[in-house]
């Protein structure tokens, strides 16, 4: 369990299998015999640690499950918001195309002598400014769609993970890798878990 550390000194806890003198497989502080730090967790029974960590994960999953229900509502809202943004972007793209086409039409009219040079420059400048403005709006809209898409994907991944691992009866390497960043064990046999996410 490479994520397991002594809460007293911060060094790794090393697994010690069943052997003469030890009634149970256990984890021992890798530096206690050298550093002699009083706060070190000298050892922790492997079976009790597994049960404790599994219990803590299941408890956290229950809390995440409650949060996931709220996230599901948020996901529905974000899907609706993203649909509106895509419609808005489609409309902006059509407006931009019309503004670009108008530049060509204006030039044709100018070339055919249907408008003066002064009038052409004025209207072409207005059309160019409108095109630039629309392009900036399209970029902003695209950026917002990407942000919403990333947030929605993260919500969906979180919900899938919660559903997948809820009510696990055995601690597995995959379970630890998905949810746990670090485990600290203490002299008083207290266990502290640093999760792979931060609270909102």
PDB file of N, CA and C in Angstrom, residues 4 8 14 28 30 37 44 70 76-77 100-101 122 155 182:
ATOM      1  N   UNK A   4       0.310   4.560   2.000  1.00  0.00           N
ATOM      2  CA  UNK A   4       0.187   4.499   3.457  1.00  0.00           C
ATOM      3  C   UNK A   4       1.418   5.070   4.136  1.00  0.00           C
ATOM      4  N   UNK A   8       2.905  10.033  12.437  1.00  0.00           N
ATOM      5  CA  UNK A   8       3.814  10.669  13.386  1.00  0.00           C
ATOM      6  C   UNK A   8       5.044  11.263  12.737  1.00  0.00           C
ATOM      7  N   UNK A  14       5.516   0.010   6.131  1.00  0.00           N
ATOM      8  CA  UNK A  14       5.963  -1.142   5.353  1.00  0.00           C
ATOM      9  C   UNK A  14       5.186  -2.385   5.775  1.00  0.00           C
ATOM     10  N   UNK A  28       4.351  -1.615   9.489  1.00  0.00           N
ATOM     11  CA  UNK A  28       5.235  -1.014  10.478  1.00  0.00           C
ATOM     12  C   UNK A  28       5.853   0.262   9.916  1.00  0.00           C
ATOM     13  N   UNK A  30       8.506   2.579   8.735  1.00  0.00           N
ATOM     14  CA  UNK A  30       9.803   2.210   8.154  1.00  0.00           C
ATOM     15  C   UNK A  30      10.988   2.908   8.822  1.00  0.00           C
ATOM     16  N   UNK A  37      11.035   8.374  16.943  1.00  0.00           N
ATOM     17  CA  UNK A  37      10.099   9.465  17.213  1.00  0.00           C
ATOM     18  C   UNK A  37       8.939   8.930  18.048  1.00  0.00           C
ATOM     19  N   UNK A  44       0.486  -1.282  12.665  1.00  0.00           N
ATOM     20  CA  UNK A  44      -0.963  -1.259  12.518  1.00  0.00           C
ATOM     21  C   UNK A  44      -1.366  -2.566  11.859  1.00  0.00           C
ATOM     22  N   UNK A  70     -27.736  15.981  -6.136  1.00  0.00           N
ATOM     23  CA  UNK A  70     -27.748  17.410  -6.430  1.00  0.00           C
ATOM     24  C   UNK A  70     -27.014  17.687  -7.738  1.00  0.00           C
ATOM     25  N   UNK A  76     -28.539  18.468 -15.451  1.00  0.00           N
ATOM     26  CA  UNK A  76     -29.693  18.739 -16.315  1.00  0.00           C
ATOM     27  C   UNK A  76     -29.744  20.220 -16.675  1.00  0.00           C
ATOM     28  N   UNK A  77     -29.472  21.060 -15.677  1.00  0.00           N
ATOM     29  CA  UNK A  77     -29.470  22.500 -15.925  1.00  0.00           C
ATOM     30  C   UNK A  77     -28.371  22.882 -16.911  1.00  0.00           C
ATOM     31  N   UNK A 100     -20.223  39.030 -43.702  1.00  0.00           N
ATOM     32  CA  UNK A 100     -19.130  38.798 -44.656  1.00  0.00           C
ATOM     33  C   UNK A 100     -19.635  38.861 -46.088  1.00  0.00           C
ATOM     34  N   UNK A 101     -20.821  38.289 -46.322  1.00  0.00           N
ATOM     35  CA  UNK A 101     -21.402  38.325 -47.675  1.00  0.00           C
ATOM     36  C   UNK A 101     -21.720  39.758 -48.091  1.00  0.00           C
ATOM     37  N   UNK A 122     -17.608  53.782 -45.981  1.00  0.00           N
ATOM     38  CA  UNK A 122     -18.385  53.871 -44.752  1.00  0.00           C
ATOM     39  C   UNK A 122     -19.127  52.573 -44.461  1.00  0.00           C
ATOM     40  N   UNK A 155     -18.976  15.945 -13.903  1.00  0.00           N
ATOM     41  CA  UNK A 155     -20.124  15.541 -13.087  1.00  0.00           C
ATOM     42  C   UNK A 155     -20.551  14.117 -13.418  1.00  0.00           C
ATOM     43  N   UNK A 182      -3.906   9.618  -0.092  1.00  0.00           N
ATOM     44  CA  UNK A 182      -2.954   9.274   0.973  1.00  0.00           C
ATOM     45  C   UNK A 182      -3.709   8.766   2.194  1.00  0.00           C
TER      46      UNK A 182
END
